[in-house]
Amino acid sequence: MSNQVPADMPASEYEDEGRERLSYMVGLGLALLLTGAAFALVWFELLKGGAALAALGLLAFIQALVHLRYFLHIDLARSHRDDLKLILFTVLILLLMVSGTIWILYDQHIRMMP
Amino acid sequence: MSVSERLHPGLNLAGTDPEAHEAAEEVMFGFWIFLMSDLVLFAVLFATYAAMSVQGIADGPRPAEVFDLTAAFVETLLLLLSSFAFGFAMLAMKYRESGRGVLAWLLVTGVLGAAFVGMELHDYYVMVTAHGAPPQASGFLSAYYLLTGTHALHVSSGLVWMAVMAVQISVMGLNTTVKLRLMRLALFWHMLDVVWIAIFTFVYLFGVVS
């Protein structure tokens, strides 16, 4: 992609492009940082056991938010309410299904122990 | 109009193509519903994997014995960079109206995505041949291949979709229909990267730590 401003492009649009391009780069930088932190944590054994799992879970959660914000452009403040409801409702369903499945299977596992 | 007039999550076309921007609201919302239902599919596979990777080892190998973290790290970078490249394809579409620019960035995205799928297939090959870890060895491995395989299939279908879009850009040019299709493909591609965050954390890193 060339960096020259096309002659017919108004200046305000060019500013928008610069801003949106910067947004993708910020997203990439943050994602690289968080990914690097997660792998470094495991490679150099900075934390152990439950603390490591909690830290990894937190890093993944933050990175997911970074991707949603900078790559998928989900901006809760300015998006339409319908979209927000859809996404939040899906998150609720996901939490119910995942935690429910893990709970029930763990319970079954304990009962099946010899 | 400015970028702040947003009709849907995802890159909006307000300011550069008001006509396509108006048409986008409905189809983008529909595609978000598909994406969310796709996430539900992945969530169920994750839940199965979470149970199986702890309780379903049987006599098979443990996660830490079969996972290659270096490969997982490289795959993570490949997918992240391809997601980033798709972002720039969308900017080329939005601000430059340049079919050639979009095609060039799509090519970068596609090559990175194909490298990702290739590395995953290589991972499977190494696991089956060198570690004695085929899908039928244990519940953990069945769940592992099912989860990562479903993700790899999604990425592969994204690659096919990308090839189809490349043909459409060349033949039809960047008209409203093509633009809206590219915007949906972009959402699909970025969402697959989000799913991969969960895979590299909860499958690979968790597997090696615990």
mmCIF file with all atom_site columns, C-alpha atoms in Angstrom, chain B residues 89-173:
data_model
loop_
_atom_site.group_PDB
_atom_site.id
_atom_site.type_symbol
_atom_site.label_atom_id
_atom_site.label_alt_id
_atom_site.label_comp_id
_atom_site.label_asym_id
_atom_site.label_entity_id
_atom_site.label_seq_id
_atom_site.pdbx_PDB_ins_code
_atom_site.Cartn_x
_atom_site.Cartn_y
_atom_site.Cartn_z
_atom_site.occupancy
_atom_site.B_iso_or_equiv
_atom_site.pdbx_formal_charge
_atom_site.auth_seq_id
_atom_site.auth_comp_id
_atom_site.auth_asym_id
_atom_site.auth_atom_id
_atom_site.pdbx_PDB_model_num
ATOM 1  C CA . ALA B 1 89  ? -6.896  -5.242  3.340   1.00 0.00 ? 89  ALA B CA 1
ATOM 2  C CA . MET B 1 90  ? -10.058 -3.684  4.761   1.00 0.00 ? 90  MET B CA 1
ATOM 3  C CA . LEU B 1 91  ? -8.420  -0.262  5.051   1.00 0.00 ? 91  LEU B CA 1
ATOM 4  C CA . ALA B 1 92  ? -7.255  -0.526  1.427   1.00 0.00 ? 92  ALA B CA 1
ATOM 5  C CA . MET B 1 93  ? -10.866 -1.292  0.500   1.00 0.00 ? 93  MET B CA 1
ATOM 6  C CA . LYS B 1 94  ? -12.373 1.473   2.614   1.00 0.00 ? 94  LYS B CA 1
ATOM 7  C CA . TYR B 1 95  ? -10.028 4.384   1.892   1.00 0.00 ? 95  TYR B CA 1
ATOM 8  C CA . ARG B 1 96  ? -8.307  3.569   -1.414  1.00 0.00 ? 96  ARG B CA 1
ATOM 9  C CA . GLU B 1 97  ? -11.050 1.711   -3.295  1.00 0.00 ? 97  GLU B CA 1
ATOM 10 C CA . SER B 1 98  ? -8.056  -0.152  -4.654  1.00 0.00 ? 98  SER B CA 1
ATOM 11 C CA . GLY B 1 99  ? -8.787  -3.679  -5.856  1.00 0.00 ? 99  GLY B CA 1
ATOM 12 C CA . ARG B 1 100 ? -5.087  -4.331  -6.326  1.00 0.00 ? 100 ARG B CA 1
ATOM 13 C CA . GLY B 1 101 ? -4.262  -3.197  -2.776  1.00 0.00 ? 101 GLY B CA 1
ATOM 14 C CA . VAL B 1 102 ? -6.977  -5.411  -1.326  1.00 0.00 ? 102 VAL B CA 1
ATOM 15 C CA . LEU B 1 103 ? -5.772  -8.376  -3.399  1.00 0.00 ? 103 LEU B CA 1
ATOM 16 C CA . ALA B 1 104 ? -2.166  -7.887  -2.259  1.00 0.00 ? 104 ALA B CA 1
ATOM 17 C CA . TRP B 1 105 ? -3.142  -7.820  1.435   1.00 0.00 ? 105 TRP B CA 1
ATOM 18 C CA . LEU B 1 106 ? -5.511  -10.760 0.935   1.00 0.00 ? 106 LEU B CA 1
ATOM 19 C CA . LEU B 1 107 ? -2.615  -12.706 -0.555  1.00 0.00 ? 107 LEU B CA 1
ATOM 20 C CA . VAL B 1 108 ? -0.482  -11.960 2.533   1.00 0.00 ? 108 VAL B CA 1
ATOM 21 C CA . THR B 1 109 ? -3.386  -13.018 4.772   1.00 0.00 ? 109 THR B CA 1
ATOM 22 C CA . GLY B 1 110 ? -3.947  -16.194 2.783   1.00 0.00 ? 110 GLY B CA 1
ATOM 23 C CA . VAL B 1 111 ? -0.288  -17.234 2.753   1.00 0.00 ? 111 VAL B CA 1
ATOM 24 C CA . LEU B 1 112 ? -0.013  -16.736 6.532   1.00 0.00 ? 112 LEU B CA 1
ATOM 25 C CA . GLY B 1 113 ? -3.277  -18.635 7.064   1.00 0.00 ? 113 GLY B CA 1
ATOM 26 C CA . ALA B 1 114 ? -2.146  -21.496 4.822   1.00 0.00 ? 114 ALA B CA 1
ATOM 27 C CA . ALA B 1 115 ? 1.177   -21.669 6.703   1.00 0.00 ? 115 ALA B CA 1
ATOM 28 C CA . PHE B 1 116 ? -0.819  -21.904 9.931   1.00 0.00 ? 116 PHE B CA 1
ATOM 29 C CA . VAL B 1 117 ? -2.909  -24.839 8.654   1.00 0.00 ? 117 VAL B CA 1
ATOM 30 C CA . GLY B 1 118 ? 0.234   -26.517 7.281   1.00 0.00 ? 118 GLY B CA 1
ATOM 31 C CA . MET B 1 119 ? 1.989   -26.255 10.651  1.00 0.00 ? 119 MET B CA 1
ATOM 32 C CA . GLU B 1 120 ? -1.026  -27.699 12.440  1.00 0.00 ? 120 GLU B CA 1
ATOM 33 C CA . LEU B 1 121 ? -1.132  -30.667 10.060  1.00 0.00 ? 121 LEU B CA 1
ATOM 34 C CA . HIS B 1 122 ? 2.575   -31.166 10.718  1.00 0.00 ? 122 HIS B CA 1
ATOM 35 C CA . ASP B 1 123 ? 1.849   -31.085 14.479  1.00 0.00 ? 123 ASP B CA 1
ATOM 36 C CA . TYR B 1 124 ? -0.754  -33.820 14.027  1.00 0.00 ? 124 TYR B CA 1
ATOM 37 C CA . TYR B 1 125 ? 1.702   -35.877 11.973  1.00 0.00 ? 125 TYR B CA 1
ATOM 38 C CA . VAL B 1 126 ? 4.412   -35.600 14.642  1.00 0.00 ? 126 VAL B CA 1
ATOM 39 C CA . MET B 1 127 ? 1.960   -36.453 17.424  1.00 0.00 ? 127 MET B CA 1
ATOM 40 C CA . VAL B 1 128 ? 0.643   -39.530 15.644  1.00 0.00 ? 128 VAL B CA 1
ATOM 41 C CA . THR B 1 129 ? 3.989   -40.881 14.412  1.00 0.00 ? 129 THR B CA 1
ATOM 42 C CA . ALA B 1 130 ? 6.531   -39.829 17.073  1.00 0.00 ? 130 ALA B CA 1
ATOM 43 C CA . HIS B 1 131 ? 4.417   -39.644 20.246  1.00 0.00 ? 131 HIS B CA 1
ATOM 44 C CA . GLY B 1 132 ? 1.960   -42.468 19.621  1.00 0.00 ? 132 GLY B CA 1
ATOM 45 C CA . ALA B 1 133 ? -0.929  -40.051 20.157  1.00 0.00 ? 133 ALA B CA 1
ATOM 46 C CA . PRO B 1 134 ? -3.663  -40.671 17.537  1.00 0.00 ? 134 PRO B CA 1
ATOM 47 C CA . PRO B 1 135 ? -7.245  -39.483 18.213  1.00 0.00 ? 135 PRO B CA 1
ATOM 48 C CA . GLN B 1 136 ? -8.412  -42.937 19.336  1.00 0.00 ? 136 GLN B CA 1
ATOM 49 C CA . ALA B 1 137 ? -5.756  -43.259 22.072  1.00 0.00 ? 137 ALA B CA 1
ATOM 50 C CA . SER B 1 138 ? -7.768  -41.511 24.800  1.00 0.00 ? 138 SER B CA 1
ATOM 51 C CA . GLY B 1 139 ? -10.681 -39.197 25.520  1.00 0.00 ? 139 GLY B CA 1
ATOM 52 C CA . PHE B 1 140 ? -8.212  -36.350 25.950  1.00 0.00 ? 140 PHE B CA 1
ATOM 53 C CA . LEU B 1 141 ? -6.758  -36.881 22.463  1.00 0.00 ? 141 LEU B CA 1
ATOM 54 C CA . SER B 1 142 ? -10.188 -37.315 20.842  1.00 0.00 ? 142 SER B CA 1
ATOM 55 C CA . ALA B 1 143 ? -11.271 -34.000 22.349  1.00 0.00 ? 143 ALA B CA 1
ATOM 56 C CA . TYR B 1 144 ? -7.970  -32.360 21.356  1.00 0.00 ? 144 TYR B CA 1
ATOM 57 C CA . TYR B 1 145 ? -8.188  -33.358 17.683  1.00 0.00 ? 145 TYR B CA 1
ATOM 58 C CA . LEU B 1 146 ? -11.876 -32.461 17.562  1.00 0.00 ? 146 LEU B CA 1
ATOM 59 C CA . LEU B 1 147 ? -11.340 -28.962 19.003  1.00 0.00 ? 147 LEU B CA 1
ATOM 60 C CA . THR B 1 148 ? -8.195  -27.983 17.084  1.00 0.00 ? 148 THR B CA 1
ATOM 61 C CA . GLY B 1 149 ? -9.444  -29.812 13.970  1.00 0.00 ? 149 GLY B CA 1
ATOM 62 C CA . THR B 1 150 ? -12.704 -27.840 13.993  1.00 0.00 ? 150 THR B CA 1
ATOM 63 C CA . HIS B 1 151 ? -10.701 -24.639 14.264  1.00 0.00 ? 151 HIS B CA 1
ATOM 64 C CA . ALA B 1 152 ? -8.350  -25.715 11.438  1.00 0.00 ? 152 ALA B CA 1
ATOM 65 C CA . LEU B 1 153 ? -11.388 -26.555 9.267   1.00 0.00 ? 153 LEU B CA 1
ATOM 66 C CA . HIS B 1 154 ? -12.784 -23.081 9.930   1.00 0.00 ? 154 HIS B CA 1
ATOM 67 C CA . VAL B 1 155 ? -9.469  -21.499 8.930   1.00 0.00 ? 155 VAL B CA 1
ATOM 68 C CA . SER B 1 156 ? -9.348  -23.671 5.794   1.00 0.00 ? 156 SER B CA 1
ATOM 69 C CA . SER B 1 157 ? -12.864 -22.669 4.784   1.00 0.00 ? 157 SER B CA 1
ATOM 70 C CA . GLY B 1 158 ? -11.821 -19.062 5.417   1.00 0.00 ? 158 GLY B CA 1
ATOM 71 C CA . LEU B 1 159 ? -8.986  -19.611 2.928   1.00 0.00 ? 159 LEU B CA 1
ATOM 72 C CA . VAL B 1 160 ? -11.406 -20.997 0.313   1.00 0.00 ? 160 VAL B CA 1
ATOM 73 C CA . TRP B 1 161 ? -13.705 -18.021 0.937   1.00 0.00 ? 161 TRP B CA 1
ATOM 74 C CA . MET B 1 162 ? -10.715 -15.708 0.489   1.00 0.00 ? 162 MET B CA 1
ATOM 75 C CA . ALA B 1 163 ? -9.869  -17.307 -2.877  1.00 0.00 ? 163 ALA B CA 1
ATOM 76 C CA . VAL B 1 164 ? -13.498 -16.887 -3.999  1.00 0.00 ? 164 VAL B CA 1
ATOM 77 C CA . MET B 1 165 ? -13.423 -13.227 -2.939  1.00 0.00 ? 165 MET B CA 1
ATOM 78 C CA . ALA B 1 166 ? -10.164 -12.681 -4.831  1.00 0.00 ? 166 ALA B CA 1
ATOM 79 C CA . VAL B 1 167 ? -11.878 -13.911 -8.013  1.00 0.00 ? 167 VAL B CA 1
ATOM 80 C CA . GLN B 1 168 ? -14.918 -11.718 -7.317  1.00 0.00 ? 168 GLN B CA 1
ATOM 81 C CA . ILE B 1 169 ? -12.742 -8.635  -6.773  1.00 0.00 ? 169 ILE B CA 1
ATOM 82 C CA . SER B 1 170 ? -10.947 -9.299  -10.080 1.00 0.00 ? 170 SER B CA 1
ATOM 83 C CA . VAL B 1 171 ? -14.144 -9.925  -12.051 1.00 0.00 ? 171 VAL B CA 1
ATOM 84 C CA . MET B 1 172 ? -16.731 -7.650  -10.407 1.00 0.00 ? 172 MET B CA 1
ATOM 85 C CA . GLY B 1 173 ? -14.517 -4.951  -8.924  1.00 0.00 ? 173 GLY B CA 1
#
